[in-house]
PDB file of C-alpha atoms and ligand atoms in Angstrom:
ATOM      1  CA  MET A   1      89.174-138.905  75.462  1.00 65.00           C
ATOM      2  CA  SER A   2      86.646-137.444  73.028  1.00 77.00           C
ATOM      3  CA  GLU A   3      87.853-134.401  71.066  1.00 93.00           C
ATOM      4  CA  LEU A   4      85.938-131.127  71.266  1.00 98.00           C
ATOM      5  CA  LYS A   5      83.544-131.104  68.313  1.00 98.00           C
ATOM      6  CA  ALA A   6      80.914-128.499  69.219  1.00 98.00           C
ATOM      7  CA  LEU A   7      80.203-125.421  71.317  1.00 99.00           C
ATOM      8  CA  LEU A   8      76.618-125.119  72.565  1.00 99.00           C
ATOM      9  CA  PHE A   9      75.658-121.518  73.338  1.00 99.00           C
ATOM     10  CA  ASP A  10      72.898-120.337  75.618  1.00 98.00           C
ATOM     11  CA  VAL A  11      71.408-117.003  74.472  1.00 98.00           C
ATOM     12  CA  ASP A  12      69.978-114.760  77.175  1.00 98.00           C
ATOM     13  CA  GLY A  13      72.723-113.608  79.504  1.00 98.00           C
ATOM     14  CA  THR A  14      75.401-115.490  77.552  1.00 98.00           C
ATOM     15  CA  LEU A  15      75.454-114.185  73.980  1.00 98.00           C
ATOM     16  CA  ALA A  16      74.090-110.843  75.149  1.00 98.00           C
ATOM     17  CA  ASP A  17      72.876-109.239  78.373  1.00 98.00           C
ATOM     18  CA  THR A  18      69.240-109.279  77.250  1.00 98.00           C
ATOM     19  CA  GLU A  19      67.127-109.588  80.386  1.00 98.00           C
ATOM     20  CA  ARG A  20      67.123-106.290  82.328  1.00 98.00           C
ATOM     21  CA  ASP A  21      67.011-103.806  79.426  1.00 98.00           C
ATOM     22  CA  GLY A  22      65.524-106.138  76.809  1.00 98.00           C
ATOM     23  CA  HIS A  23      63.014-108.775  77.842  1.00 98.00           C
ATOM     24  CA  ARG A  24      61.938-106.922  81.006  1.00 98.00           C
ATOM     25  CA  VAL A  25      61.263-103.706  79.073  1.00 98.00           C
ATOM     26  CA  ALA A  26      59.342-105.618  76.398  1.00 98.00           C
ATOM     27  CA  PHE A  27      57.170-107.313  79.010  1.00 98.00           C
ATOM     28  CA  ASN A  28      56.312-103.925  80.512  1.00 98.00           C
ATOM     29  CA  GLN A  29      55.544-102.483  77.074  1.00 98.00           C
ATOM     30  CA  ALA A  30      53.170-105.383  76.384  1.00 98.00           C
ATOM     31  CA  PHE A  31      51.478-104.931  79.764  1.00 98.00           C
ATOM     32  CA  ALA A  32      50.942-101.206  79.120  1.00 98.00           C
ATOM     33  CA  GLU A  33      49.657-101.902  75.594  1.00 98.00           C
ATOM     34  CA  ALA A  34      47.122-104.340  77.064  1.00 98.00           C
ATOM     35  CA  GLY A  35      45.969-101.719  79.563  1.00 97.00           C
ATOM     36  CA  LEU A  36      47.294-103.687  82.539  1.00 97.00           C
ATOM     37  CA  ASP A  37      48.717-101.850  85.557  1.00 96.00           C
ATOM     38  CA  TRP A  38      51.498-104.425  85.808  1.00 97.00           C
ATOM     39  CA  HIS A  39      55.085-103.178  85.908  1.00 98.00           C
ATOM     40  CA  TRP A  40      58.083-105.435  86.517  1.00 98.00           C
ATOM     41  CA  SER A  41      60.874-103.492  88.253  1.00 98.00           C
ATOM     42  CA  VAL A  42      64.487-104.569  87.792  1.00 98.00           C
ATOM     43  CA  GLU A  43      64.324-106.257  91.210  1.00 98.00           C
ATOM     44  CA  LYS A  44      60.941-107.940  90.660  1.00 98.00           C
ATOM     45  CA  TYR A  45      62.073-109.259  87.310  1.00 98.00           C
ATOM     46  CA  GLY A  46      65.172-110.684  88.983  1.00 98.00           C
ATOM     47  CA  ASP A  47      62.875-112.697  91.279  1.00 98.00           C
ATOM     48  CA  LEU A  48      60.697-113.849  88.372  1.00 98.00           C
ATOM     49  CA  LEU A  49      63.769-115.031  86.430  1.00 98.00           C
ATOM     50  CA  LYS A  50      63.827-118.099  88.664  1.00 98.00           C
ATOM     51  CA  VAL A  51      61.283-119.437  86.167  1.00 98.00           C
ATOM     52  CA  THR A  52      62.471-119.858  82.594  1.00 98.00           C
ATOM     53  CA  GLY A  53      60.142-119.090  79.701  1.00 98.00           C
ATOM     54  CA  GLY A  54      58.237-115.842  79.303  1.00 98.00           C
ATOM     55  CA  LYS A  55      54.800-117.482  79.327  1.00 98.00           C
ATOM     56  CA  GLU A  56      55.700-119.496  82.423  1.00 98.00           C
ATOM     57  CA  ARG A  57      57.087-116.323  84.047  1.00 98.00           C
ATOM     58  CA  MET A  58      53.798-114.459  83.523  1.00 98.00           C
ATOM     59  CA  LYS A  59      51.862-117.391  85.018  1.00 98.00           C
ATOM     60  CA  LEU A  60      54.153-117.295  88.054  1.00 98.00           C
ATOM     61  CA  TYR A  61      53.430-113.571  88.416  1.00 98.00           C
ATOM     62  CA  LEU A  62      49.670-114.192  88.152  1.00 97.00           C
ATOM     63  CA  SER A  63      49.919-116.920  90.803  1.00 97.00           C
ATOM     64  CA  GLU A  64      51.234-114.275  93.202  1.00 96.00           C
ATOM     65  CA  ILE A  65      48.193-112.003  92.628  1.00 95.00           C
ATOM     66  CA  PRO A  66      44.840-112.729  94.352  1.00 96.00           C
ATOM     67  CA  LYS A  67      42.581-114.506  91.821  1.00 94.00           C
ATOM     68  CA  ALA A  68      39.915-111.810  92.324  1.00 95.00           C
ATOM     69  CA  GLU A  69      42.378-109.268  90.909  1.00 95.00           C
ATOM     70  CA  HIS A  70      43.166-111.297  87.786  1.00 96.00           C
ATOM     71  CA  PRO A  71      42.129-109.676  84.480  1.00 96.00           C
ATOM     72  CA  ALA A  72      38.783-111.081  83.275  1.00 95.00           C
ATOM     73  CA  ALA A  73      40.420-112.596  80.188  1.00 95.00           C
ATOM     74  CA  ALA A  74      42.849-114.494  82.410  1.00 96.00           C
ATOM     75  CA  LYS A  75      39.952-115.946  84.390  1.00 94.00           C
ATOM     76  CA  THR A  76      38.164-117.282  81.306  1.00 95.00           C
ATOM     77  CA  ASP A  77      41.168-118.485  79.293  1.00 97.00           C
ATOM     78  CA  LEU A  78      44.495-118.261  81.129  1.00 97.00           C
ATOM     79  CA  ASP A  79      46.575-119.920  78.402  1.00 97.00           C
ATOM     80  CA  GLY A  80      45.020-117.765  75.690  1.00 98.00           C
ATOM     81  CA  PHE A  81      45.475-114.611  77.748  1.00 98.00           C
ATOM     82  CA  VAL A  82      49.150-115.384  78.463  1.00 98.00           C
ATOM     83  CA  ALA A  83      49.854-116.442  74.874  1.00 98.00           C
ATOM     84  CA  GLY A  84      48.411-113.175  73.551  1.00 98.00           C
ATOM     85  CA  LEU A  85      50.463-111.097  75.971  1.00 98.00           C
ATOM     86  CA  HIS A  86      53.568-113.097  75.081  1.00 98.00           C
ATOM     87  CA  GLN A  87      53.098-112.518  71.370  1.00 98.00           C
ATOM     88  CA  ALA A  88      52.891-108.771  72.033  1.00 98.00           C
ATOM     89  CA  LYS A  89      55.973-108.949  74.254  1.00 98.00           C
ATOM     90  CA  THR A  90      57.925-110.792  71.551  1.00 98.00           C
ATOM     91  CA  ARG A  91      56.934-108.111  69.036  1.00 98.00           C
ATOM     92  CA  HIS A  92      58.220-105.386  71.380  1.00 98.00           C
ATOM     93  CA  TYR A  93      61.381-107.345  72.165  1.00 98.00           C
ATOM     94  CA  THR A  94      62.318-107.965  68.536  1.00 98.00           C
ATOM     95  CA  GLN A  95      61.706-104.255  67.840  1.00 97.00           C
ATOM     96  CA  LEU A  96      64.076-103.427  70.690  1.00 97.00           C
ATOM     97  CA  LEU A  97      66.695-105.729  69.178  1.00 97.00           C
ATOM     98  CA  ALA A  98      66.184-104.115  65.768  1.00 97.00           C
ATOM     99  CA  SER A  99      67.172-100.788  67.339  1.00 94.00           C
ATOM    100  CA  GLY A 100      70.625-102.328  67.995  1.00 90.00           C
ATOM    101  CA  LYS A 101      70.327-101.479  71.686  1.00 87.00           C
ATOM    102  CA  ILE A 102      71.402-104.966  72.871  1.00 94.00           C
ATOM    103  CA  PRO A 103      75.042-105.656  71.881  1.00 96.00           C
ATOM    104  CA  LEU A 104      76.776-109.026  72.081  1.00 98.00           C
ATOM    105  CA  ARG A 105      78.823-109.567  75.259  1.00 98.00           C
ATOM    106  CA  PRO A 106      82.624-109.159  75.117  1.00 98.00           C
ATOM    107  CA  GLY A 107      84.440-112.010  73.378  1.00 98.00           C
ATOM    108  CA  VAL A 108      81.336-113.628  71.875  1.00 98.00           C
ATOM    109  CA  LEU A 109      81.903-112.601  68.233  1.00 98.00           C
ATOM    110  CA  ARG A 110      85.643-113.319  68.454  1.00 98.00           C
ATOM    111  CA  LEU A 111      85.049-116.800  69.930  1.00 98.00           C
ATOM    112  CA  LEU A 112      82.357-117.653  67.370  1.00 98.00           C
ATOM    113  CA  LYS A 113      84.747-116.726  64.541  1.00 98.00           C
ATOM    114  CA  GLU A 114      87.647-118.658  66.135  1.00 98.00           C
ATOM    115  CA  ALA A 115      85.462-121.737  66.559  1.00 98.00           C
ATOM    116  CA  ARG A 116      84.337-121.581  62.938  1.00 98.00           C
ATOM    117  CA  SER A 117      87.945-121.233  61.753  1.00 98.00           C
ATOM    118  CA  ALA A 118      88.861-124.264  63.856  1.00 98.00           C
ATOM    119  CA  GLY A 119      86.056-126.331  62.290  1.00 98.00           C
ATOM    120  CA  ILE A 120      84.151-126.542  65.566  1.00 98.00           C
ATOM    121  CA  LYS A 121      80.379-126.958  65.153  1.00 98.00           C
ATOM    122  CA  LEU A 122      78.093-124.350  66.754  1.00 98.00           C
ATOM    123  CA  ALA A 123      74.587-124.601  68.199  1.00 99.00           C
ATOM    124  CA  ILE A 124      72.137-122.403  70.050  1.00 98.00           C
ATOM    125  CA  VAL A 125      70.440-123.973  73.080  1.00 98.00           C
ATOM    126  CA  THR A 126      67.944-121.579  74.637  1.00 98.00           C
ATOM    127  CA  THR A 127      64.630-121.210  76.405  1.00 97.00           C
ATOM    128  CA  THR A 128      63.752-118.035  74.560  1.00 98.00           C
ATOM    129  CA  THR A 129      61.368-117.865  71.613  1.00 97.00           C
ATOM    130  CA  PRO A 130      62.927-118.688  68.197  1.00 98.00           C
ATOM    131  CA  GLU A 131      62.001-115.273  66.747  1.00 97.00           C
ATOM    132  CA  ASN A 132      64.110-113.688  69.473  1.00 98.00           C
ATOM    133  CA  VAL A 133      67.159-115.714  68.448  1.00 98.00           C
ATOM    134  CA  THR A 134      66.681-114.753  64.804  1.00 97.00           C
ATOM    135  CA  ALA A 135      66.368-111.090  65.755  1.00 98.00           C
ATOM    136  CA  LEU A 136      69.366-111.075  68.132  1.00 98.00           C
ATOM    137  CA  LEU A 137      71.684-112.790  65.656  1.00 97.00           C
ATOM    138  CA  SER A 138      70.434-110.752  62.703  1.00 97.00           C
ATOM    139  CA  TYR A 139      70.608-107.330  64.372  1.00 97.00           C
ATOM    140  CA  SER A 140      73.454-107.755  66.865  1.00 95.00           C
ATOM    141  CA  LEU A 141      75.605-109.943  64.633  1.00 95.00           C
ATOM    142  CA  SER A 142      74.547-110.347  60.965  1.00 95.00           C
ATOM    143  CA  PRO A 143      71.695-112.029  59.063  1.00 96.00           C
ATOM    144  CA  GLU A 144      74.104-114.642  57.661  1.00 97.00           C
ATOM    145  CA  SER A 145      75.247-115.568  61.169  1.00 98.00           C
ATOM    146  CA  LEU A 146      72.072-117.625  61.482  1.00 98.00           C
ATOM    147  CA  ASP A 147      73.763-120.123  59.139  1.00 98.00           C
ATOM    148  CA  TRP A 148      76.740-120.458  61.482  1.00 98.00           C
ATOM    149  CA  PHE A 149      74.669-122.637  63.806  1.00 98.00           C
ATOM    150  CA  GLU A 150      73.979-126.246  62.845  1.00 98.00           C
ATOM    151  CA  VAL A 151      71.064-126.333  65.284  1.00 98.00           C
ATOM    152  CA  ILE A 152      69.022-123.527  66.836  1.00 98.00           C
ATOM    153  CA  ALA A 153      67.104-125.226  69.657  1.00 98.00           C
ATOM    154  CA  ALA A 154      64.751-122.680  71.221  1.00 98.00           C
ATOM    155  CA  GLY A 155      61.604-122.163  73.264  1.00 96.00           C
ATOM    156  CA  ASP A 156      58.720-124.628  73.130  1.00 96.00           C
ATOM    157  CA  ILE A 157      60.590-127.155  70.912  1.00 97.00           C
ATOM    158  CA  VAL A 158      60.916-129.339  74.008  1.00 97.00           C
ATOM    159  CA  PRO A 159      58.227-130.160  76.608  1.00 92.00           C
ATOM    160  CA  ALA A 160      60.293-129.125  79.628  1.00 97.00           C
ATOM    161  CA  LYS A 161      62.359-125.927  79.646  1.00 98.00           C
ATOM    162  CA  LYS A 162      65.633-125.347  81.537  1.00 98.00           C
ATOM    163  CA  PRO A 163      66.646-126.452  84.192  1.00 98.00           C
ATOM    164  CA  ALA A 164      65.380-129.680  82.636  1.00 98.00           C
ATOM    165  CA  PRO A 165      68.060-131.166  80.312  1.00 98.00           C
ATOM    166  CA  ASP A 166      65.607-131.644  77.431  1.00 98.00           C
ATOM    167  CA  ILE A 167      66.782-128.766  75.254  1.00 98.00           C
ATOM    168  CA  TYR A 168      70.411-129.963  75.489  1.00 98.00           C
ATOM    169  CA  THR A 169      69.607-133.643  74.855  1.00 98.00           C
ATOM    170  CA  TYR A 170      67.445-132.550  71.899  1.00 98.00           C
ATOM    171  CA  THR A 171      70.423-130.617  70.490  1.00 98.00           C
ATOM    172  CA  LEU A 172      72.861-133.527  70.947  1.00 98.00           C
ATOM    173  CA  GLU A 173      70.439-135.845  69.145  1.00 98.00           C
ATOM    174  CA  LYS A 174      69.913-133.401  66.263  1.00 98.00           C
ATOM    175  CA  MET A 175      73.705-132.988  65.873  1.00 98.00           C
ATOM    176  CA  GLY A 176      74.463-136.702  66.276  1.00 98.00           C
ATOM    177  CA  LEU A 177      76.957-135.870  69.011  1.00 98.00           C
ATOM    178  CA  SER A 178      77.584-137.171  72.516  1.00 98.00           C
ATOM    179  CA  ALA A 179      77.835-134.960  75.590  1.00 98.00           C
ATOM    180  CA  ALA A 180      81.577-135.726  75.694  1.00 97.00           C
ATOM    181  CA  ASP A 181      81.992-134.131  72.250  1.00 98.00           C
ATOM    182  CA  CYS A 182      80.724-130.767  73.459  1.00 98.00           C
ATOM    183  CA  LEU A 183      81.187-127.812  75.754  1.00 98.00           C
ATOM    184  CA  ALA A 184      78.241-125.624  76.833  1.00 98.00           C
ATOM    185  CA  LEU A 185      78.357-121.902  77.593  1.00 99.00           C
ATOM    186  CA  GLU A 186      75.759-120.668  80.066  1.00 99.00           C
ATOM    187  CA  ASP A 187      75.005-117.755  82.447  1.00 98.00           C
ATOM    188  CA  SER A 188      72.530-118.987  85.080  1.00 98.00           C
ATOM    189  CA  ASP A 189      71.862-121.763  87.578  1.00 98.00           C
ATOM    190  CA  ASN A 190      68.880-122.965  85.539  1.00 98.00           C
ATOM    191  CA  GLY A 191      71.048-123.116  82.431  1.00 98.00           C
ATOM    192  CA  LEU A 192      73.905-124.898  84.201  1.00 98.00           C
ATOM    193  CA  ARG A 193      71.554-127.480  85.710  1.00 98.00           C
ATOM    194  CA  SER A 194      70.171-128.113  82.253  1.00 98.00           C
ATOM    195  CA  SER A 195      73.553-128.623  80.546  1.00 98.00           C
ATOM    196  CA  LEU A 196      74.971-130.670  83.440  1.00 98.00           C
ATOM    197  CA  GLY A 197      71.781-132.721  83.414  1.00 98.00           C
ATOM    198  CA  ALA A 198      72.660-133.637  79.844  1.00 98.00           C
ATOM    199  CA  GLY A 199      76.221-134.505  80.960  1.00 98.00           C
ATOM    200  CA  ILE A 200      77.876-131.579  79.188  1.00 98.00           C
ATOM    201  CA  LYS A 201      80.908-129.750  80.598  1.00 98.00           C
ATOM    202  CA  THR A 202      79.935-126.126  81.054  1.00 98.00           C
ATOM    203  CA  LEU A 203      81.654-122.731  81.190  1.00 98.00           C
ATOM    204  CA  VAL A 204      79.649-119.997  82.920  1.00 98.00           C
ATOM    205  CA  THR A 205      79.877-116.239  82.352  1.00 98.00           C
ATOM    206  CA  VAL A 206      77.813-114.494  85.007  1.00 98.00           C
ATOM    207  CA  ASN A 207      75.833-111.245  84.775  1.00 98.00           C
ATOM    208  CA  ASP A 208      74.189-108.874  87.266  1.00 97.00           C
ATOM    209  CA  TYR A 209      71.161-111.137  87.685  1.00 98.00           C
ATOM    210  CA  THR A 210      73.068-114.405  88.033  1.00 98.00           C
ATOM    211  CA  GLN A 211      76.330-113.485  89.819  1.00 97.00           C
ATOM    212  CA  ASN A 212      75.137-114.980  93.127  1.00 97.00           C
ATOM    213  CA  HIS A 213      73.696-118.183  91.669  1.00 98.00           C
ATOM    214  CA  ASP A 214      74.999-121.629  92.674  1.00 98.00           C
ATOM    215  CA  PHE A 215      77.363-122.748  89.905  1.00 98.00           C
ATOM    216  CA  SER A 216      78.476-126.012  91.534  1.00 98.00           C
ATOM    217  CA  GLY A 217      79.616-128.420  88.832  1.00 98.00           C
ATOM    218  CA  ALA A 218      80.653-125.752  86.338  1.00 98.00           C
ATOM    219  CA  THR A 219      84.103-126.345  84.816  1.00 98.00           C
ATOM    220  CA  LEU A 220      84.906-122.623  84.983  1.00 98.00           C
ATOM    221  CA  VAL A 221      82.985-119.535  86.168  1.00 98.00           C
ATOM    222  CA  LEU A 222      84.022-116.118  84.819  1.00 98.00           C
ATOM    223  CA  ASP A 223      82.633-112.581  84.770  1.00 98.00           C
ATOM    224  CA  GLN A 224      82.897-112.554  80.959  1.00 98.00           C
ATOM    225  CA  LEU A 225      84.636-114.282  78.029  1.00 98.00           C
ATOM    226  CA  GLY A 226      87.055-111.338  77.864  1.00 98.00           C
ATOM    227  CA  GLU A 227      89.200-109.878  75.079  1.00 98.00           C
ATOM    228  CA  ALA A 228      92.973-109.504  74.729  1.00 97.00           C
ATOM    229  CA  ASP A 229      92.698-105.970  76.132  1.00 98.00           C
ATOM    230  CA  GLN A 230      89.838-106.813  78.535  1.00 98.00           C
ATOM    231  CA  PRO A 231      90.858-109.701  80.812  1.00 98.00           C
ATOM    232  CA  PHE A 232      88.175-111.792  82.475  1.00 98.00           C
ATOM    233  CA  LYS A 233      87.895-112.231  86.238  1.00 98.00           C
ATOM    234  CA  GLN A 234      87.830-115.873  87.337  1.00 98.00           C
ATOM    235  CA  ILE A 235      85.132-116.560  89.935  1.00 98.00           C
ATOM    236  CA  ALA A 236      85.323-120.349  90.353  1.00 97.00           C
ATOM    237  CA  GLY A 237      86.977-123.465  88.920  1.00 96.00           C
ATOM    238  CA  LYS A 238      90.608-124.598  88.738  1.00 93.00           C
ATOM    239  CA  PRO A 239      92.861-121.576  88.127  1.00 92.00           C
ATOM    240  CA  VAL A 240      93.661-121.006  84.462  1.00 94.00           C
ATOM    241  CA  ASP A 241      96.607-118.984  83.153  1.00 93.00           C
ATOM    242  CA  ALA A 242      94.580-117.386  80.338  1.00 97.00           C
ATOM    243  CA  THR A 243      93.113-113.891  80.486  1.00 98.00           C
ATOM    244  CA  PHE A 244      90.407-114.316  77.843  1.00 98.00           C
ATOM    245  CA  VAL A 245      88.476-117.336  76.555  1.00 98.00           C
ATOM    246  CA  ASP A 246      89.790-118.640  73.238  1.00 98.00           C
ATOM    247  CA  MET A 247      89.730-122.029  71.534  1.00 98.00           C
ATOM    248  CA  ASN A 248      93.002-123.054  73.225  1.00 97.00           C
ATOM    249  CA  LEU A 249      91.484-122.549  76.645  1.00 97.00           C
ATOM    250  CA  LEU A 250      88.262-124.314  75.674  1.00 98.00           C
ATOM    251  CA  GLN A 251      90.210-127.273  74.209  1.00 97.00           C
ATOM    252  CA  SER A 252      92.216-127.595  77.458  1.00 95.00           C
ATOM    253  CA  LEU A 253      89.098-127.277  79.620  1.00 96.00           C
ATOM    254  CA  HIS A 254      87.400-129.928  77.508  1.00 96.00           C
ATOM    255  CA  SER A 255      90.343-132.350  77.687  1.00 94.00           C
ATOM    256  CA  ASN A 256      90.756-131.725  81.427  1.00 82.00           C
ATOM    257  CA  GLN A 257      94.303-130.337  81.018  1.00 58.00           C
ATOM    258  CA  ILE A 258      93.620-127.009  82.647  1.00 50.00           C
ATOM    259  CA  SER A 259      96.105-124.619  81.098  1.00 40.00           C
TER     260      SER A 259
HETATM  261  C1  XBP B   1      66.186-117.144  79.110  1.00 57.57           C
HETATM  262  C2  XBP B   1      64.751-117.327  79.379  1.00 57.57           C
HETATM  263  C3  XBP B   1      63.753-116.774  78.402  1.00 57.57           C
HETATM  264  C4  XBP B   1      63.841-115.256  78.382  1.00 57.57           C
HETATM  265  C5  XBP B   1      62.572-114.627  77.840  1.00 57.57           C
HETATM  266  O1  XBP B   1      66.513-118.064  78.129  1.00 57.57           O
HETATM  267  O2  XBP B   1      64.403-117.954  80.362  1.00 57.57           O
HETATM  268  O3  XBP B   1      62.473-117.183  78.819  1.00 57.57           O
HETATM  269  O4  XBP B   1      63.980-114.782  79.709  1.00 57.57           O
HETATM  270  O5  XBP B   1      62.309-115.109  76.544  1.00 57.57           O
HETATM  271  P1  XBP B   1      68.055-118.653  77.964  1.00 57.57           P
HETATM  272  P2  XBP B   1      60.818-115.609  76.174  1.00 57.57           P
HETATM  273  O6  XBP B   1      68.897-118.113  79.109  1.00 57.57           O
HETATM  274  O7  XBP B   1      67.894-120.158  78.004  1.00 57.57           O
HETATM  275  O8  XBP B   1      68.531-118.125  76.635  1.00 57.57           O
HETATM  276  O9  XBP B   1      59.866-114.575  76.692  1.00 57.57           O
HETATM  277  O10 XBP B   1      60.792-115.731  74.671  1.00 57.57           O
HETATM  278  O11 XBP B   1      60.684-116.934  76.884  1.00 57.57           O
HETATM  279 MG1   MG B   2      70.712-117.733  79.894  1.00 57.57          MG
END
């Protein structure tokens, strides 16, 4: 049995609850700045989250609007139009993160520190744009935390985004590790399908947008990583006798001896 050598962290929804009050708000700010009458409500954004990638998400939204109503710039150069909007959105999003409004989820900082103390390698495996990872870690954690991660695999670095396994297989290759050496932490069905597609055991912490997703194949599904004074709620997976996720629990999940 391979020992646990690395934890592979998803970002949006896993490290922090970034979608509803972060990305969605930034998209709407970019739309308003561009003079578009587009506004993504909390509910609409939840529908659009079925597509990963902000540029891909805007193209999905456009596909739902009659072509005659598309902005002129979208008709002449769709990719250029979407790329320009996405750059503006990323600027708004990183400004939002700089305001410190998006905290890390419970247990994330504690688990990162425990893993580092235990000599476990860390990586980021995300669909979001690299600048967003830099901003989240810098503002919600610390600038030096960027060095905690051996690999930061993000955004367009791979041809196919989650749920394709590409971003996870890319990370394994860069780290020189096998799937059996690792455990992934995810929040969504797209993310789980991506990590499982790469053969990696996965722990899921759900959020408001993903709580009803299909998490078949996950090793454990929780409402959060928890803290000593803030126990998690187990949603699926073999019952564990822990109340918060620590390295002991992750080691036992990885080696199949459910504690
Ligand atoms: C979540 C995503 C991203 C974000 C938006 O990524 O699908 O597209 O919603 O970020 P993950 P961008 O859960 O894999 O961290 O606009 O930069 O794509
Ligand atoms: Mg996610």
